[in-house]
């Protein structure tokens, strides 16, 4: 089963591009759920959500709609003395788990999180603290990309996040692998000029994919789907709704093939 959506759904730059001008912000998720059957929630990186807020989001989507959600920064970036953050975070997910609305958690580590013995041990700790919750690991440094890493992820039943991003030193260059029951792909765009040097965060993701750029990913996504129970594909090039166009192109290409 392949689920395609976007990374986030509530952006000001989507008004008059994706959402009608007069659409209340509270109705954006319901509007979005008419286009896609999944969404990746990103605000959870900045603040641990409450169970009631996630329950409210579930109420605004169809019964078969699935959420994935980014781990809080204390879990991935501020890794000292963070056991309490894990407990609070996992407790907040209970409404989605009870309704079978949770696809998985995405743990996006920073570029500074290198492939070291201590950090490999931290992945073991991460798995232990997440319990049985399906979890995906996104590495931002290329020194993780080897068979030893994939073997560790399989051992821990942690999914590997495949990414499409600029071909820059240390970044991960479009590698794909299935390491758990859930597989995952994120399209960040290929804006190399703004990746490291930008004034606003959205500038990094200001990129519009062409069909020719997306087409080589289709057999890779199909491979991931064949080797897992569920595959999530998200477009993160969110500026001015470009992610919606990317997700729709991917839907079309997968249907065509």
PDB file of C-alpha atoms in Angstrom:
ATOM      1  CA  UNK A   1       0.000   0.000   0.000  1.00  0.00           C
ATOM      2  CA  UNK A   2       1.481   3.340  -1.117  1.00  0.00           C
ATOM      3  CA  UNK A   3       0.305   6.536   0.583  1.00  0.00           C
ATOM      4  CA  UNK A   4       1.249   9.882  -0.987  1.00  0.00           C
ATOM      5  CA  UNK A   5       0.928  13.313   0.590  1.00  0.00           C
ATOM      6  CA  UNK A   6       2.821  16.408   1.634  1.00  0.00           C
ATOM      7  CA  UNK A   7       5.015  17.378   4.569  1.00  0.00           C
ATOM      8  CA  UNK A   8       2.699  19.722   6.424  1.00  0.00           C
ATOM      9  CA  UNK A   9      -0.573  21.141   5.194  1.00  0.00           C
ATOM     10  CA  UNK A  10      -1.128  24.527   6.885  1.00  0.00           C
ATOM     11  CA  UNK A  11       1.040  27.112   5.168  1.00  0.00           C
ATOM     12  CA  UNK A  12       0.192  30.770   4.556  1.00  0.00           C
ATOM     13  CA  UNK A  13       1.784  30.531   1.117  1.00  0.00           C
ATOM     14  CA  UNK A  14      -0.851  27.924   0.140  1.00  0.00           C
ATOM     15  CA  UNK A  15      -3.714  30.409   0.411  1.00  0.00           C
ATOM     16  CA  UNK A  16      -5.018  31.256  -3.079  1.00  0.00           C
ATOM     17  CA  UNK A  17      -2.772  28.489  -4.455  1.00  0.00           C
ATOM     18  CA  UNK A  18      -4.087  25.364  -2.712  1.00  0.00           C
ATOM     19  CA  UNK A  19      -6.741  26.735  -0.377  1.00  0.00           C
ATOM     20  CA  UNK A  20      -9.462  29.246  -1.234  1.00  0.00           C
ATOM     21  CA  UNK A  21      -8.942  32.708   0.239  1.00  0.00           C
ATOM     22  CA  UNK A  22     -12.055  32.455   2.419  1.00  0.00           C
ATOM     23  CA  UNK A  23     -11.362  28.956   3.793  1.00  0.00           C
ATOM     24  CA  UNK A  24     -10.989  29.120   7.614  1.00  0.00           C
ATOM     25  CA  UNK A  25      -7.651  27.754   8.789  1.00  0.00           C
ATOM     26  CA  UNK A  26      -9.407  25.127  10.921  1.00  0.00           C
ATOM     27  CA  UNK A  27     -10.936  23.646   7.760  1.00  0.00           C
ATOM     28  CA  UNK A  28      -7.640  23.253   5.896  1.00  0.00           C
ATOM     29  CA  UNK A  29      -7.019  19.680   7.068  1.00  0.00           C
ATOM     30  CA  UNK A  30     -10.474  18.539   5.952  1.00  0.00           C
ATOM     31  CA  UNK A  31      -9.931  20.255   2.592  1.00  0.00           C
ATOM     32  CA  UNK A  32      -6.500  18.639   2.281  1.00  0.00           C
ATOM     33  CA  UNK A  33      -7.925  15.186   3.094  1.00  0.00           C
ATOM     34  CA  UNK A  34     -10.049  15.416  -0.038  1.00  0.00           C
ATOM     35  CA  UNK A  35      -6.817  15.417  -2.102  1.00  0.00           C
ATOM     36  CA  UNK A  36      -4.577  12.935  -0.254  1.00  0.00           C
ATOM     37  CA  UNK A  37      -4.955  10.058   2.195  1.00  0.00           C
ATOM     38  CA  UNK A  38      -2.000  10.934   4.408  1.00  0.00           C
ATOM     39  CA  UNK A  39      -0.074  13.909   5.777  1.00  0.00           C
ATOM     40  CA  UNK A  40       3.226  14.332   7.586  1.00  0.00           C
ATOM     41  CA  UNK A  41       2.893  16.503  10.695  1.00  0.00           C
ATOM     42  CA  UNK A  42       5.920  18.707  11.370  1.00  0.00           C
ATOM     43  CA  UNK A  43       4.927  21.125  14.155  1.00  0.00           C
ATOM     44  CA  UNK A  44       5.625  18.330  16.649  1.00  0.00           C
ATOM     45  CA  UNK A  45       9.349  18.958  16.153  1.00  0.00           C
ATOM     46  CA  UNK A  46       9.002  22.320  17.911  1.00  0.00           C
ATOM     47  CA  UNK A  47       6.488  21.404  20.609  1.00  0.00           C
ATOM     48  CA  UNK A  48       5.201  18.074  21.881  1.00  0.00           C
ATOM     49  CA  UNK A  49       1.524  17.974  20.899  1.00  0.00           C
ATOM     50  CA  UNK A  50      -1.279  17.246  23.315  1.00  0.00           C
ATOM     51  CA  UNK A  51      -3.387  14.132  22.932  1.00  0.00           C
ATOM     52  CA  UNK A  52      -6.484  16.336  22.630  1.00  0.00           C
ATOM     53  CA  UNK A  53      -5.035  18.291  19.689  1.00  0.00           C
ATOM     54  CA  UNK A  54      -4.188  15.085  17.819  1.00  0.00           C
ATOM     55  CA  UNK A  55      -7.662  13.709  18.573  1.00  0.00           C
ATOM     56  CA  UNK A  56      -9.172  16.868  17.093  1.00  0.00           C
ATOM     57  CA  UNK A  57      -7.105  16.399  13.939  1.00  0.00           C
ATOM     58  CA  UNK A  58      -8.257  12.799  13.638  1.00  0.00           C
ATOM     59  CA  UNK A  59     -11.872  13.948  13.880  1.00  0.00           C
ATOM     60  CA  UNK A  60     -11.382  16.167  10.821  1.00  0.00           C
ATOM     61  CA  UNK A  61     -10.232  13.346   8.511  1.00  0.00           C
ATOM     62  CA  UNK A  62     -11.831  10.233   6.954  1.00  0.00           C
ATOM     63  CA  UNK A  63     -11.526   6.938   8.812  1.00  0.00           C
ATOM     64  CA  UNK A  64      -8.850   5.610   6.439  1.00  0.00           C
ATOM     65  CA  UNK A  65      -6.700   8.764   6.561  1.00  0.00           C
ATOM     66  CA  UNK A  66      -3.234   8.246   8.086  1.00  0.00           C
ATOM     67  CA  UNK A  67      -0.873  10.591   9.884  1.00  0.00           C
ATOM     68  CA  UNK A  68       2.874  10.423  10.195  1.00  0.00           C
ATOM     69  CA  UNK A  69       4.512  12.759  12.662  1.00  0.00           C
ATOM     70  CA  UNK A  70       7.996  14.151  13.218  1.00  0.00           C
ATOM     71  CA  UNK A  71       9.765  13.417  16.494  1.00  0.00           C
ATOM     72  CA  UNK A  72      10.324  16.322  18.869  1.00  0.00           C
ATOM     73  CA  UNK A  73      13.713  18.045  18.736  1.00  0.00           C
ATOM     74  CA  UNK A  74      14.584  16.841  22.248  1.00  0.00           C
ATOM     75  CA  UNK A  75      14.453  13.309  20.857  1.00  0.00           C
ATOM     76  CA  UNK A  76      16.693  13.915  17.844  1.00  0.00           C
ATOM     77  CA  UNK A  77      18.737  17.075  18.385  1.00  0.00           C
ATOM     78  CA  UNK A  78      18.965  17.598  22.165  1.00  0.00           C
ATOM     79  CA  UNK A  79      19.674  14.034  23.118  1.00  0.00           C
ATOM     80  CA  UNK A  80      20.791  14.358  26.768  1.00  0.00           C
ATOM     81  CA  UNK A  81      18.417  13.530  29.625  1.00  0.00           C
ATOM     82  CA  UNK A  82      15.412  13.259  27.330  1.00  0.00           C
ATOM     83  CA  UNK A  83      13.567  10.193  28.642  1.00  0.00           C
ATOM     84  CA  UNK A  84      10.709  12.406  29.844  1.00  0.00           C
ATOM     85  CA  UNK A  85      10.282  13.880  26.365  1.00  0.00           C
ATOM     86  CA  UNK A  86       9.882  10.382  24.926  1.00  0.00           C
ATOM     87  CA  UNK A  87       7.239   9.486  27.525  1.00  0.00           C
ATOM     88  CA  UNK A  88       5.250  12.670  26.919  1.00  0.00           C
ATOM     89  CA  UNK A  89       5.521  12.317  23.164  1.00  0.00           C
ATOM     90  CA  UNK A  90       4.424   8.676  23.041  1.00  0.00           C
ATOM     91  CA  UNK A  91       1.524   9.355  25.405  1.00  0.00           C
ATOM     92  CA  UNK A  92       0.257  12.105  23.083  1.00  0.00           C
ATOM     93  CA  UNK A  93       0.039   9.611  20.207  1.00  0.00           C
ATOM     94  CA  UNK A  94      -2.454   7.354  21.995  1.00  0.00           C
ATOM     95  CA  UNK A  95      -5.600   8.761  20.290  1.00  0.00           C
ATOM     96  CA  UNK A  96      -4.122   8.060  16.859  1.00  0.00           C
ATOM     97  CA  UNK A  97      -2.933   4.614  17.899  1.00  0.00           C
ATOM     98  CA  UNK A  98      -6.347   3.708  19.312  1.00  0.00           C
ATOM     99  CA  UNK A  99      -8.060   4.778  16.076  1.00  0.00           C
ATOM    100  CA  UNK A 100      -5.434   3.165  13.842  1.00  0.00           C
ATOM    101  CA  UNK A 101      -4.612   6.581  12.389  1.00  0.00           C
ATOM    102  CA  UNK A 102      -0.863   6.578  13.107  1.00  0.00           C
ATOM    103  CA  UNK A 103       1.292   5.551  10.175  1.00  0.00           C
ATOM    104  CA  UNK A 104       4.640   6.057  11.900  1.00  0.00           C
ATOM    105  CA  UNK A 105       6.941   8.519  13.623  1.00  0.00           C
ATOM    106  CA  UNK A 106       9.699  10.237  11.633  1.00  0.00           C
ATOM    107  CA  UNK A 107      12.941  10.893  13.512  1.00  0.00           C
ATOM    108  CA  UNK A 108      14.936  13.402  11.475  1.00  0.00           C
ATOM    109  CA  UNK A 109      18.482  13.731  12.819  1.00  0.00           C
ATOM    110  CA  UNK A 110      20.728  16.724  12.066  1.00  0.00           C
ATOM    111  CA  UNK A 111      23.722  16.729   9.758  1.00  0.00           C
ATOM    112  CA  UNK A 112      25.924  16.783  12.880  1.00  0.00           C
ATOM    113  CA  UNK A 113      24.593  13.359  13.944  1.00  0.00           C
ATOM    114  CA  UNK A 114      27.444  11.285  12.574  1.00  0.00           C
ATOM    115  CA  UNK A 115      27.936   7.527  12.296  1.00  0.00           C
ATOM    116  CA  UNK A 116      29.742   6.874  15.589  1.00  0.00           C
ATOM    117  CA  UNK A 117      29.517   4.081  18.182  1.00  0.00           C
ATOM    118  CA  UNK A 118      27.735   6.408  20.623  1.00  0.00           C
ATOM    119  CA  UNK A 119      25.182   7.438  18.036  1.00  0.00           C
ATOM    120  CA  UNK A 120      24.556   3.864  16.960  1.00  0.00           C
ATOM    121  CA  UNK A 121      23.888   3.101  20.613  1.00  0.00           C
ATOM    122  CA  UNK A 122      21.505   6.051  20.692  1.00  0.00           C
ATOM    123  CA  UNK A 123      19.491   4.462  17.885  1.00  0.00           C
ATOM    124  CA  UNK A 124      19.109   1.412  20.120  1.00  0.00           C
ATOM    125  CA  UNK A 125      17.930   3.664  22.936  1.00  0.00           C
ATOM    126  CA  UNK A 126      15.521   5.382  20.550  1.00  0.00           C
ATOM    127  CA  UNK A 127      13.982   2.060  19.574  1.00  0.00           C
ATOM    128  CA  UNK A 128      13.644   0.980  23.183  1.00  0.00           C
ATOM    129  CA  UNK A 129      11.924   4.198  24.217  1.00  0.00           C
ATOM    130  CA  UNK A 130       9.518   4.145  21.273  1.00  0.00           C
ATOM    131  CA  UNK A 131       8.319   0.658  22.168  1.00  0.00           C
ATOM    132  CA  UNK A 132       6.262  -0.871  19.373  1.00  0.00           C
ATOM    133  CA  UNK A 133       5.489   2.432  17.633  1.00  0.00           C
ATOM    134  CA  UNK A 134       6.596   2.243  13.966  1.00  0.00           C
ATOM    135  CA  UNK A 135       9.556   4.573  13.579  1.00  0.00           C
ATOM    136  CA  UNK A 136      11.506   5.915  10.603  1.00  0.00           C
ATOM    137  CA  UNK A 137      15.044   7.315  10.791  1.00  0.00           C
ATOM    138  CA  UNK A 138      16.142  10.133   8.497  1.00  0.00           C
ATOM    139  CA  UNK A 139      19.894  10.679   8.372  1.00  0.00           C
ATOM    140  CA  UNK A 140      21.191  14.007   7.132  1.00  0.00           C
ATOM    141  CA  UNK A 141      24.840  12.899   6.834  1.00  0.00           C
ATOM    142  CA  UNK A 142      26.067  10.520   4.160  1.00  0.00           C
ATOM    143  CA  UNK A 143      28.487   8.639   6.413  1.00  0.00           C
ATOM    144  CA  UNK A 144      25.536   6.583   7.649  1.00  0.00           C
ATOM    145  CA  UNK A 145      24.871   5.155   4.211  1.00  0.00           C
ATOM    146  CA  UNK A 146      26.359   1.681   4.253  1.00  0.00           C
ATOM    147  CA  UNK A 147      25.231  -1.902   4.722  1.00  0.00           C
ATOM    148  CA  UNK A 148      26.221  -1.885   8.389  1.00  0.00           C
ATOM    149  CA  UNK A 149      23.713   0.885   9.041  1.00  0.00           C
ATOM    150  CA  UNK A 150      20.972  -0.872   7.115  1.00  0.00           C
ATOM    151  CA  UNK A 151      21.670  -4.085   9.035  1.00  0.00           C
ATOM    152  CA  UNK A 152      21.358  -2.191  12.330  1.00  0.00           C
ATOM    153  CA  UNK A 153      18.071  -0.627  11.260  1.00  0.00           C
ATOM    154  CA  UNK A 154      16.702  -4.036  10.296  1.00  0.00           C
ATOM    155  CA  UNK A 155      17.826  -5.487  13.612  1.00  0.00           C
ATOM    156  CA  UNK A 156      15.950  -2.725  15.450  1.00  0.00           C
ATOM    157  CA  UNK A 157      12.958  -2.683  13.053  1.00  0.00           C
ATOM    158  CA  UNK A 158      13.605   0.978  12.306  1.00  0.00           C
ATOM    159  CA  UNK A 159      12.693   2.210   8.857  1.00  0.00           C
ATOM    160  CA  UNK A 160      15.173   4.060   6.645  1.00  0.00           C
ATOM    161  CA  UNK A 161      13.960   7.374   5.243  1.00  0.00           C
ATOM    162  CA  UNK A 162      14.871   7.637   1.565  1.00  0.00           C
ATOM    163  CA  UNK A 163      15.373  11.237   0.468  1.00  0.00           C
ATOM    164  CA  UNK A 164      15.603  13.276  -2.685  1.00  0.00           C
ATOM    165  CA  UNK A 165      17.681  16.390  -1.988  1.00  0.00           C
ATOM    166  CA  UNK A 166      20.517  18.365  -3.578  1.00  0.00           C
ATOM    167  CA  UNK A 167      23.736  16.577  -4.514  1.00  0.00           C
ATOM    168  CA  UNK A 168      25.973  18.375  -2.039  1.00  0.00           C
ATOM    169  CA  UNK A 169      28.890  17.092   0.044  1.00  0.00           C
ATOM    170  CA  UNK A 170      27.777  15.085   3.122  1.00  0.00           C
ATOM    171  CA  UNK A 171      24.133  14.948   2.006  1.00  0.00           C
ATOM    172  CA  UNK A 172      22.455  11.634   1.217  1.00  0.00           C
ATOM    173  CA  UNK A 173      22.266  11.018  -2.516  1.00  0.00           C
ATOM    174  CA  UNK A 174      18.937   9.324  -3.349  1.00  0.00           C
ATOM    175  CA  UNK A 175      19.695   5.935  -1.805  1.00  0.00           C
ATOM    176  CA  UNK A 176      16.732   3.641  -1.184  1.00  0.00           C
ATOM    177  CA  UNK A 177      16.395   0.679   1.160  1.00  0.00           C
ATOM    178  CA  UNK A 178      13.667  -1.249   2.962  1.00  0.00           C
ATOM    179  CA  UNK A 179      14.654  -1.934   6.577  1.00  0.00           C
ATOM    180  CA  UNK A 180      11.324  -2.320   8.389  1.00  0.00           C
ATOM    181  CA  UNK A 181       7.631  -3.056   7.881  1.00  0.00           C
ATOM    182  CA  UNK A 182       7.145   0.616   6.963  1.00  0.00           C
ATOM    183  CA  UNK A 183       9.096   2.351   4.193  1.00  0.00           C
ATOM    184  CA  UNK A 184       9.346   6.084   3.647  1.00  0.00           C
ATOM    185  CA  UNK A 185      10.413   8.632   1.003  1.00  0.00           C
ATOM    186  CA  UNK A 186      10.733  12.414   1.329  1.00  0.00           C
ATOM    187  CA  UNK A 187      11.197  14.840  -1.574  1.00  0.00           C
ATOM    188  CA  UNK A 188      12.985  17.928  -0.240  1.00  0.00           C
ATOM    189  CA  UNK A 189      13.647  19.564  -3.597  1.00  0.00           C
ATOM    190  CA  UNK A 190      17.014  20.167  -5.232  1.00  0.00           C
ATOM    191  CA  UNK A 191      17.649  23.803  -4.412  1.00  0.00           C
ATOM    192  CA  UNK A 192      21.394  23.458  -3.880  1.00  0.00           C
ATOM    193  CA  UNK A 193      22.004  27.217  -3.855  1.00  0.00           C
ATOM    194  CA  UNK A 194      19.738  27.796  -0.849  1.00  0.00           C
ATOM    195  CA  UNK A 195      20.244  24.542   1.066  1.00  0.00           C
ATOM    196  CA  UNK A 196      22.932  25.862   3.404  1.00  0.00           C
ATOM    197  CA  UNK A 197      22.608  29.592   2.760  1.00  0.00           C
ATOM    198  CA  UNK A 198      19.166  31.138   3.225  1.00  0.00           C
ATOM    199  CA  UNK A 199      17.464  33.869   5.218  1.00  0.00           C
ATOM    200  CA  UNK A 200      14.149  32.041   5.651  1.00  0.00           C
ATOM    201  CA  UNK A 201      13.680  28.294   6.193  1.00  0.00           C
ATOM    202  CA  UNK A 202      11.227  27.997   3.304  1.00  0.00           C
ATOM    203  CA  UNK A 203      13.903  29.065   0.815  1.00  0.00           C
ATOM    204  CA  UNK A 204      15.645  25.688   1.165  1.00  0.00           C
ATOM    205  CA  UNK A 205      12.480  23.949  -0.058  1.00  0.00           C
ATOM    206  CA  UNK A 206      11.575  26.347  -2.849  1.00  0.00           C
ATOM    207  CA  UNK A 207      11.820  23.940  -5.747  1.00  0.00           C
ATOM    208  CA  UNK A 208       9.504  22.637  -8.447  1.00  0.00           C
ATOM    209  CA  UNK A 209      10.142  19.068  -9.672  1.00  0.00           C
ATOM    210  CA  UNK A 210       9.755  18.077 -13.294  1.00  0.00           C
ATOM    211  CA  UNK A 211       8.259  14.793 -14.385  1.00  0.00           C
ATOM    212  CA  UNK A 212      11.645  13.704 -15.719  1.00  0.00           C
ATOM    213  CA  UNK A 213      13.179  14.222 -12.265  1.00  0.00           C
ATOM    214  CA  UNK A 214      10.468  12.224 -10.515  1.00  0.00           C
ATOM    215  CA  UNK A 215      10.155   9.342 -12.975  1.00  0.00           C
ATOM    216  CA  UNK A 216      13.363   7.503 -11.862  1.00  0.00           C
ATOM    217  CA  UNK A 217      11.865   7.258  -8.377  1.00  0.00           C
ATOM    218  CA  UNK A 218       8.842   5.237  -9.527  1.00  0.00           C
ATOM    219  CA  UNK A 219      10.564   1.801  -9.677  1.00  0.00           C
ATOM    220  CA  UNK A 220      12.264   2.592  -6.361  1.00  0.00           C
ATOM    221  CA  UNK A 221       8.940   3.384  -4.686  1.00  0.00           C
ATOM    222  CA  UNK A 222       7.427   0.247  -6.171  1.00  0.00           C
ATOM    223  CA  UNK A 223      10.358  -1.774  -4.824  1.00  0.00           C
ATOM    224  CA  UNK A 224       9.825  -0.319  -1.342  1.00  0.00           C
ATOM    225  CA  UNK A 225       6.122  -1.159  -1.509  1.00  0.00           C
ATOM    226  CA  UNK A 226       6.886  -4.734  -2.497  1.00  0.00           C
ATOM    227  CA  UNK A 227       9.250  -5.134   0.474  1.00  0.00           C
ATOM    228  CA  UNK A 228       7.121  -3.589   3.209  1.00  0.00           C
ATOM    229  CA  UNK A 229       3.569  -3.528   4.484  1.00  0.00           C
ATOM    230  CA  UNK A 230       3.089   0.206   3.980  1.00  0.00           C
ATOM    231  CA  UNK A 231       4.967   2.909   2.065  1.00  0.00           C
ATOM    232  CA  UNK A 232       4.702   6.639   2.687  1.00  0.00           C
ATOM    233  CA  UNK A 233       5.825   9.217   0.130  1.00  0.00           C
ATOM    234  CA  UNK A 234       5.865  12.905   1.052  1.00  0.00           C
ATOM    235  CA  UNK A 235       6.710  16.065  -0.852  1.00  0.00           C
ATOM    236  CA  UNK A 236       8.449  18.614   1.372  1.00  0.00           C
ATOM    237  CA  UNK A 237       9.026  21.323  -1.264  1.00  0.00           C
ATOM    238  CA  UNK A 238       6.156  23.179   0.345  1.00  0.00           C
ATOM    239  CA  UNK A 239       6.673  26.810  -0.714  1.00  0.00           C
ATOM    240  CA  UNK A 240       3.562  28.141  -2.484  1.00  0.00           C
ATOM    241  CA  UNK A 241       2.038  24.693  -2.833  1.00  0.00           C
ATOM    242  CA  UNK A 242       4.786  23.162  -4.948  1.00  0.00           C
ATOM    243  CA  UNK A 243       4.546  20.034  -2.770  1.00  0.00           C
ATOM    244  CA  UNK A 244       0.957  19.471  -3.862  1.00  0.00           C
ATOM    245  CA  UNK A 245       2.032  19.500  -7.493  1.00  0.00           C
ATOM    246  CA  UNK A 246       4.883  17.065  -6.726  1.00  0.00           C
ATOM    247  CA  UNK A 247       2.570  14.676  -4.880  1.00  0.00           C
ATOM    248  CA  UNK A 248       0.047  14.753  -7.710  1.00  0.00           C
ATOM    249  CA  UNK A 249       2.752  14.080 -10.283  1.00  0.00           C
ATOM    250  CA  UNK A 250       3.897  11.069  -8.256  1.00  0.00           C
ATOM    251  CA  UNK A 251       0.321   9.786  -8.038  1.00  0.00           C
ATOM    252  CA  UNK A 252      -0.028  10.102 -11.788  1.00  0.00           C
ATOM    253  CA  UNK A 253       3.297   8.389 -12.546  1.00  0.00           C
ATOM    254  CA  UNK A 254       2.570   5.480 -10.213  1.00  0.00           C
ATOM    255  CA  UNK A 255      -0.872   5.015 -11.739  1.00  0.00           C
ATOM    256  CA  UNK A 256       0.529   5.252 -15.270  1.00  0.00           C
ATOM    257  CA  UNK A 257       3.209   2.640 -14.601  1.00  0.00           C
TER     258      UNK A 257
END
